[in-house]
């Protein structure tokens, strides 16, 4: 409120959590005989669920989204409510901003949203300023073109590829856990890479299958996006840990000593592997809390928030490249000095090749995703490479490992022999009867 004794030259801005208003209340008070005026400014947290954007009738066929909370402004206890200047409302966007969309400043008129007397002054990815020549109940609505119809063949390809990848992730996990490996091999990082990526791809598959239901719950969609961010990022952290373990192994060209093993215990590695990813996600939530929950329940692309994932991934890939260069140099010096057994050096060289191949397989698809830009061919390549990470890991570490193949053969021989014995016993029982 302002009274006849007001000494302000300009009315302060009135703020709520997601919106603010600039109104010339001093000028309005001067137009009143009492030389006073009052303004009430209210923000309704969930009113957009009742006054839905679908009540905004337009001639074109577009998808309408509520981009702000619903607000109201009125002039109580004011005789002459005529505005001296247009009122400016600043709305903070509550949903992801689509640069190709069309924004409309609207007000509620009995049973529908209309735009009469309201215009958009300026906008960016976070805020929009509306100017109106009257007071009422206001909101910000965005119209976007309907999404192109999904390609059923592409969806089927995605479903089949992801399921195949999940099967091979499971086979790789079983192989790492049950097969006997060389003492030189530390499978802790590989097992956790498979666990992280298996859960990430499984969660992603389930999310896409039930996307229409999940998107109705914005909080659930954001939580899923945060979990996917954590799981995929932890997979890359474990990839870096494996490169570090390999670097230590090459430096020693023997088993890690008991002193080093105490430092690089499984518990310590698990803390590093998961806590680093968790810290990145927590910091991301703290800096941009609305950055999760895009149309596909993933990280939003606006405000550069995607770099909360791509940034750490690029850093890890660069560090892995540096480690691999050092590993190659160390191997060359080991070949020259021949201080270690030649067979052990050869085995270490194979491990270096496999870890490098894994780094390329896990990292390149995400880099490729940067350059899709609507290209159907690149989208299919990205889909196949990204979904078949489990297949590549299984091939690289299990199928191409001679000792593991021998254990597979032994297992299948035992299985076949047991089946043969069962059939023989059944045949004898039937014959006797």
XYZ file of C-alpha atoms in Angstrom:
433
model
C 0.000 0.000 0.000
C 1.014 3.617 -0.508
C -0.639 6.609 1.167
C -0.744 10.359 0.629
C 2.532 10.839 2.493
C 4.540 8.493 0.286
C 8.058 9.721 -0.458
C 9.112 6.985 -2.902
C 9.904 7.956 -6.462
C 9.556 4.397 -7.736
C 7.569 1.452 -6.487
C 9.741 -1.551 -5.453
C 9.283 -4.812 -7.355
C 6.984 -7.357 -5.707
C 8.408 -10.897 -5.789
C 7.122 -14.415 -5.271
C 9.088 -17.648 -5.685
C 8.663 -17.970 -9.453
C 7.398 -14.560 -10.545
C 7.506 -10.812 -9.906
C 5.531 -7.701 -10.870
C 6.427 -4.088 -11.637
C 3.455 -1.750 -11.212
C 3.236 2.050 -10.997
C 1.290 2.076 -7.727
C 2.481 5.593 -6.917
C 0.993 6.943 -10.153
C -2.261 5.088 -9.476
C -2.477 6.581 -5.979
C -2.119 10.099 -7.388
C -5.191 9.468 -9.593
C -7.279 8.676 -6.528
C -8.969 11.307 -4.372
C -7.646 9.615 -1.241
C -4.121 9.806 -2.725
C -3.659 6.139 -1.748
C -3.699 2.764 -3.457
C -2.935 -0.881 -2.728
C -1.904 -3.862 -4.813
C -2.215 -7.560 -3.975
C 0.068 -9.966 -5.826
C -0.442 -13.737 -5.433
C 1.165 -16.856 -6.866
C -0.686 -20.194 -6.929
C 1.659 -23.151 -6.707
C -0.526 -25.863 -8.300
C -3.263 -23.840 -10.000
C -1.906 -24.766 -13.441
C -3.233 -28.291 -12.811
C -6.762 -26.845 -12.763
C -6.505 -23.943 -15.219
C -4.778 -26.107 -17.784
C -3.071 -24.781 -20.929
C -5.586 -26.760 -22.998
C -8.101 -24.007 -22.143
C -6.069 -21.715 -24.414
C -7.975 -22.006 -27.677
C -5.989 -21.425 -30.854
C -6.699 -22.091 -34.504
C -3.497 -24.040 -35.142
C -2.877 -27.600 -33.967
C -0.100 -27.263 -31.393
C 0.974 -28.796 -28.117
C 0.418 -26.332 -25.256
C 2.527 -26.364 -22.094
C 2.224 -24.228 -18.987
C 5.586 -22.501 -18.588
C 4.857 -20.632 -15.348
C 2.900 -20.748 -12.158
C -0.479 -19.000 -12.243
C -0.446 -15.526 -10.669
C -3.047 -12.867 -9.823
C -2.745 -9.112 -9.342
C -5.519 -6.818 -8.146
C -5.987 -3.341 -6.674
C -7.996 -3.704 -3.424
C -9.279 -0.645 -1.534
C -8.531 1.515 -4.556
C -11.324 3.682 -5.992
C -9.822 4.435 -9.383
C -8.164 1.234 -10.642
C -7.147 2.604 -14.025
C -3.496 1.838 -14.751
C -1.157 4.710 -15.530
C 1.385 2.411 -17.182
C 1.359 -1.202 -18.435
C 2.173 -3.737 -15.722
C 5.204 -5.956 -16.302
C 5.199 -9.537 -15.004
C 8.370 -11.636 -14.936
C 7.791 -15.389 -15.057
C 10.443 -17.968 -14.255
C 10.052 -21.020 -16.508
C 8.971 -24.111 -14.609
C 9.564 -26.428 -17.567
C 12.231 -26.962 -20.204
C 12.264 -24.106 -22.690
C 11.995 -25.041 -26.366
C 13.609 -22.333 -28.549
C 11.387 -23.358 -31.456
C 8.210 -22.857 -29.394
C 5.934 -19.815 -29.333
C 5.276 -18.096 -25.988
C 2.014 -16.332 -25.143
C 1.218 -14.162 -22.130
C -2.380 -14.991 -21.256
C -5.014 -14.099 -18.661
C -8.039 -16.031 -17.423
C -11.387 -14.862 -18.762
C -14.340 -16.762 -17.211
C -13.575 -20.177 -18.758
C -10.540 -19.823 -21.009
C -7.107 -18.308 -21.414
C -6.908 -15.347 -23.795
C -4.153 -12.917 -24.823
C -6.054 -9.622 -25.158
C -3.982 -6.751 -23.813
C -0.889 -8.853 -22.997
C 2.350 -9.143 -24.963
C 5.780 -10.719 -24.550
C 8.426 -8.051 -23.917
C 11.513 -10.264 -23.769
C 12.434 -13.834 -23.062
C 15.390 -16.185 -22.579
C 15.778 -19.824 -21.600
C 14.964 -19.104 -17.949
C 12.598 -16.127 -17.776
C 9.933 -14.294 -19.780
C 8.706 -10.741 -19.190
C 5.057 -10.032 -20.061
C 3.450 -6.611 -20.328
C -0.308 -6.199 -19.735
C -2.608 -3.162 -19.767
C -4.997 -4.579 -17.151
C -4.924 -6.749 -14.044
C -6.317 -10.264 -13.773
C -5.083 -13.833 -13.337
C -2.080 -14.470 -15.612
C 0.137 -17.277 -16.869
C 2.693 -18.067 -19.558
C 1.856 -20.743 -22.146
C 4.187 -22.188 -24.770
C 2.976 -23.694 -28.045
C 5.146 -26.230 -29.832
C 4.667 -28.240 -32.979
C 3.554 -31.845 -32.492
C 6.552 -34.199 -32.396
C 7.134 -36.252 -35.524
C 5.584 -39.668 -35.413
C 7.967 -42.194 -33.960
C 9.431 -44.718 -36.349
C 8.110 -48.150 -35.264
C 11.063 -49.906 -36.923
C 13.510 -47.715 -35.014
C 11.674 -48.382 -31.753
C 11.736 -52.127 -32.444
C 15.464 -51.958 -33.270
C 16.092 -50.073 -30.038
C 14.120 -52.617 -28.000
C 15.872 -55.622 -29.555
C 19.363 -54.080 -29.302
C 18.958 -53.052 -25.660
C 17.622 -56.495 -24.665
C 20.541 -58.200 -26.455
C 22.958 -55.828 -24.715
C 21.405 -56.605 -21.310
C 21.745 -60.357 -21.943
C 25.457 -60.000 -22.729
C 25.992 -57.710 -19.724
C 24.522 -60.518 -17.584
C 26.740 -63.146 -19.264
C 29.812 -60.958 -18.731
C 28.946 -60.513 -15.050
C 28.523 -64.274 -14.606
C 31.840 -64.887 -16.360
C 33.688 -62.358 -14.199
C 32.168 -63.793 -11.022
C 32.376 -67.543 -11.719
C 35.330 -68.152 -14.046
C 38.882 -68.551 -12.793
C 41.077 -65.639 -13.846
C 44.807 -65.006 -13.831
C 46.143 -63.494 -10.565
C 47.321 -60.560 -12.693
C 43.698 -59.688 -13.518
C 41.653 -57.495 -11.175
C 37.999 -57.827 -12.144
C 36.579 -55.415 -9.546
C 36.410 -52.509 -12.008
C 34.984 -54.641 -14.818
C 32.277 -56.119 -12.602
C 31.212 -52.668 -11.429
C 31.289 -51.281 -14.982
C 28.880 -54.054 -15.982
C 26.654 -53.499 -12.929
C 26.436 -49.733 -13.514
C 25.744 -49.984 -17.240
C 23.383 -52.962 -16.861
C 21.226 -51.016 -14.374
C 21.443 -47.850 -16.497
C 20.341 -49.567 -19.717
C 17.608 -51.521 -17.896
C 16.245 -48.355 -16.256
C 16.433 -46.504 -19.572
C 14.558 -49.309 -21.362
C 11.778 -49.414 -18.747
C 11.500 -45.617 -18.779
C 11.053 -45.463 -22.538
C 8.482 -48.264 -22.482
C 6.356 -46.459 -19.864
C 7.286 -42.895 -20.828
C 3.703 -41.692 -21.299
C 2.875 -42.673 -17.711
C 6.120 -41.447 -16.155
C 6.007 -38.007 -17.787
C 2.798 -37.220 -15.944
C 4.831 -37.287 -12.725
C 7.482 -34.602 -13.215
C 9.258 -35.444 -9.952
C 9.527 -39.136 -10.869
C 10.841 -38.201 -14.318
C 13.504 -35.951 -12.725
C 14.515 -38.683 -10.230
C 14.929 -41.206 -13.067
C 17.065 -38.705 -14.993
C 19.261 -38.226 -11.905
C 19.643 -41.995 -11.462
C 20.595 -42.439 -15.129
C 23.128 -39.611 -14.785
C 24.631 -41.333 -11.735
C 24.737 -44.839 -13.247
C 26.223 -43.862 -16.618
C 28.754 -41.569 -14.930
C 29.796 -44.249 -12.430
C 30.447 -46.564 -15.399
C 32.946 -44.031 -16.762
C 34.546 -43.549 -13.326
C 35.055 -47.298 -13.068
C 36.567 -47.271 -16.549
C 39.097 -44.711 -15.300
C 39.780 -46.835 -12.190
C 40.514 -49.835 -14.413
C 42.977 -47.752 -16.425
C 44.695 -46.666 -13.175
C 44.935 -50.282 -11.965
C 46.390 -51.295 -15.315
C 48.913 -48.455 -15.131
C 50.049 -49.631 -11.672
C 50.218 -53.212 -12.942
C 52.378 -52.230 -15.918
C 54.657 -50.163 -13.719
C 55.268 -53.140 -11.450
C 54.870 -55.893 -14.091
C 53.807 -58.139 -11.251
C 50.939 -58.514 -8.843
C 50.171 -55.426 -6.830
C 52.123 -55.697 -3.630
C 50.343 -56.266 -0.316
C 51.042 -52.652 0.678
C 49.432 -51.341 -2.524
C 46.583 -53.813 -2.179
C 45.725 -52.305 1.202
C 45.493 -48.895 -0.438
C 43.599 -50.168 -3.498
C 41.262 -52.540 -1.681
C 37.874 -53.398 -3.119
C 36.130 -51.224 -0.533
C 38.306 -48.232 -1.323
C 37.740 -48.666 -5.063
C 33.961 -48.901 -4.549
C 33.983 -45.669 -2.569
C 35.868 -43.900 -5.360
C 33.800 -45.513 -8.137
C 30.402 -44.504 -6.787
C 31.037 -41.510 -4.526
C 32.675 -39.455 -7.313
C 29.617 -39.937 -9.544
C 27.292 -39.210 -6.611
C 29.133 -35.967 -5.808
C 28.844 -34.798 -9.438
C 25.091 -35.489 -9.440
C 24.572 -33.765 -6.064
C 26.516 -30.689 -7.188
C 24.512 -30.624 -10.427
C 21.238 -30.768 -8.481
C 22.449 -27.999 -6.167
C 23.474 -25.694 -9.018
C 20.576 -26.357 -11.435
C 17.776 -28.187 -9.563
C 15.450 -27.985 -12.580
C 18.061 -29.504 -14.935
C 16.653 -33.041 -14.738
C 13.487 -34.355 -16.390
C 13.492 -33.650 -20.128
C 10.881 -35.028 -22.532
C 12.608 -38.411 -22.417
C 13.339 -38.222 -18.653
C 17.013 -37.408 -19.200
C 19.203 -34.344 -18.625
C 17.769 -31.141 -20.093
C 19.770 -29.647 -22.938
C 19.134 -25.977 -22.155
C 21.448 -23.836 -19.981
C 24.361 -26.093 -20.938
C 23.314 -28.538 -18.211
C 24.224 -31.497 -20.437
C 27.867 -30.669 -19.626
C 27.257 -31.972 -16.096
C 27.486 -35.362 -17.834
C 29.609 -34.711 -20.930
C 32.165 -32.636 -18.975
C 33.221 -35.452 -16.588
C 33.074 -37.953 -19.481
C 35.455 -35.846 -21.593
C 37.803 -35.377 -18.610
C 37.879 -39.144 -17.973
C 38.534 -39.902 -21.662
C 41.414 -37.385 -21.732
C 42.922 -38.831 -18.515
C 42.578 -42.358 -19.890
C 44.368 -41.290 -23.074
C 47.247 -39.875 -21.009
C 47.406 -43.080 -18.956
C 47.462 -45.264 -22.088
C 50.340 -43.239 -23.554
C 52.293 -43.733 -20.312
C 51.403 -47.437 -20.303
C 52.710 -47.907 -23.859
C 55.948 -46.118 -22.951
C 56.355 -48.312 -19.851
C 55.748 -51.484 -21.873
C 58.374 -50.503 -24.436
C 60.945 -49.923 -21.701
C 59.990 -53.270 -20.137
C 60.588 -55.048 -23.449
C 64.018 -53.469 -23.698
C 65.126 -54.299 -20.178
C 63.350 -57.711 -20.042
C 63.379 -57.547 -16.238
C 60.045 -59.386 -16.161
C 58.927 -62.604 -17.762
C 58.170 -62.299 -21.469
C 54.859 -64.165 -21.055
C 53.788 -61.780 -18.308
C 54.659 -58.781 -20.494
C 52.684 -60.334 -23.349
C 49.678 -60.866 -21.061
C 49.899 -57.273 -19.835
C 50.079 -56.065 -23.433
C 46.857 -57.944 -24.222
C 45.193 -56.370 -21.175
C 46.245 -52.919 -22.388
C 44.715 -53.584 -25.804
C 41.446 -54.813 -24.275
C 41.172 -51.896 -21.862
C 41.861 -49.441 -24.686
C 39.178 -51.132 -26.818
C 36.754 -50.895 -23.896
C 37.524 -47.192 -23.499
C 36.758 -46.605 -27.178
C 33.569 -48.705 -27.075
C 32.170 -46.965 -23.976
C 33.262 -43.436 -24.838
C 32.827 -43.024 -28.593
C 29.021 -43.478 -28.749
C 28.483 -40.530 -26.386
C 30.829 -38.352 -28.428
C 28.970 -39.458 -31.572
C 25.693 -38.394 -29.939
C 26.930 -34.799 -30.145
C 26.776 -34.853 -33.959
C 23.411 -36.567 -34.612
C 21.405 -33.357 -35.290
C 18.432 -35.227 -36.756
C 20.514 -37.570 -38.919
C 18.724 -40.929 -39.053
C 21.899 -42.818 -40.019
C 23.923 -41.399 -37.104
C 20.999 -42.037 -34.755
C 20.931 -45.719 -35.736
C 24.731 -46.006 -35.349
C 24.531 -44.343 -31.920
C 21.673 -46.649 -30.893
C 23.557 -49.805 -31.905
C 26.918 -48.796 -30.406
C 25.409 -47.549 -27.158
C 23.094 -50.532 -26.643
C 25.752 -53.135 -27.485
C 28.294 -52.090 -24.867
C 27.563 -55.286 -22.933
C 28.097 -57.339 -26.096
C 31.479 -55.694 -26.750
C 32.616 -56.192 -23.136
C 31.607 -59.868 -23.294
C 33.454 -60.361 -26.585
C 36.597 -58.483 -25.523
C 37.076 -60.003 -22.058
C 35.365 -63.397 -22.291
C 35.107 -64.730 -25.847
C 38.602 -63.498 -26.806
C 40.115 -64.922 -23.601
C 41.479 -68.419 -24.240
C 41.281 -69.547 -20.586
C 37.676 -68.381 -20.279
C 36.797 -70.177 -23.527
C 38.295 -73.382 -22.143
C 36.155 -73.036 -19.021
C 33.093 -72.480 -21.223
C 33.881 -75.698 -23.125
C 34.358 -77.579 -19.871
C 31.047 -76.259 -18.555
C 29.119 -77.199 -21.720
C 30.726 -80.663 -21.808
C 29.608 -81.273 -18.227
C 26.155 -79.976 -19.081
C 25.891 -82.179 -22.156
C 27.198 -85.233 -20.317
C 24.659 -84.720 -17.515
C 21.850 -84.446 -20.062
C 23.065 -87.611 -21.790
C 23.150 -89.516 -18.474
C 19.622 -88.307 -17.628
C 18.310 -89.499 -21.001
C 20.081 -92.860 -20.584
C 18.566 -93.393 -17.139
C 15.117 -92.474 -18.423
C 15.478 -94.884 -21.353
C 16.546 -97.738 -19.054
C 13.624 -97.128 -16.700
C 11.161 -97.155 -19.590
C 12.718 -100.331 -21.030
C 12.584 -102.106 -17.651
C 8.959 -101.188 -17.188
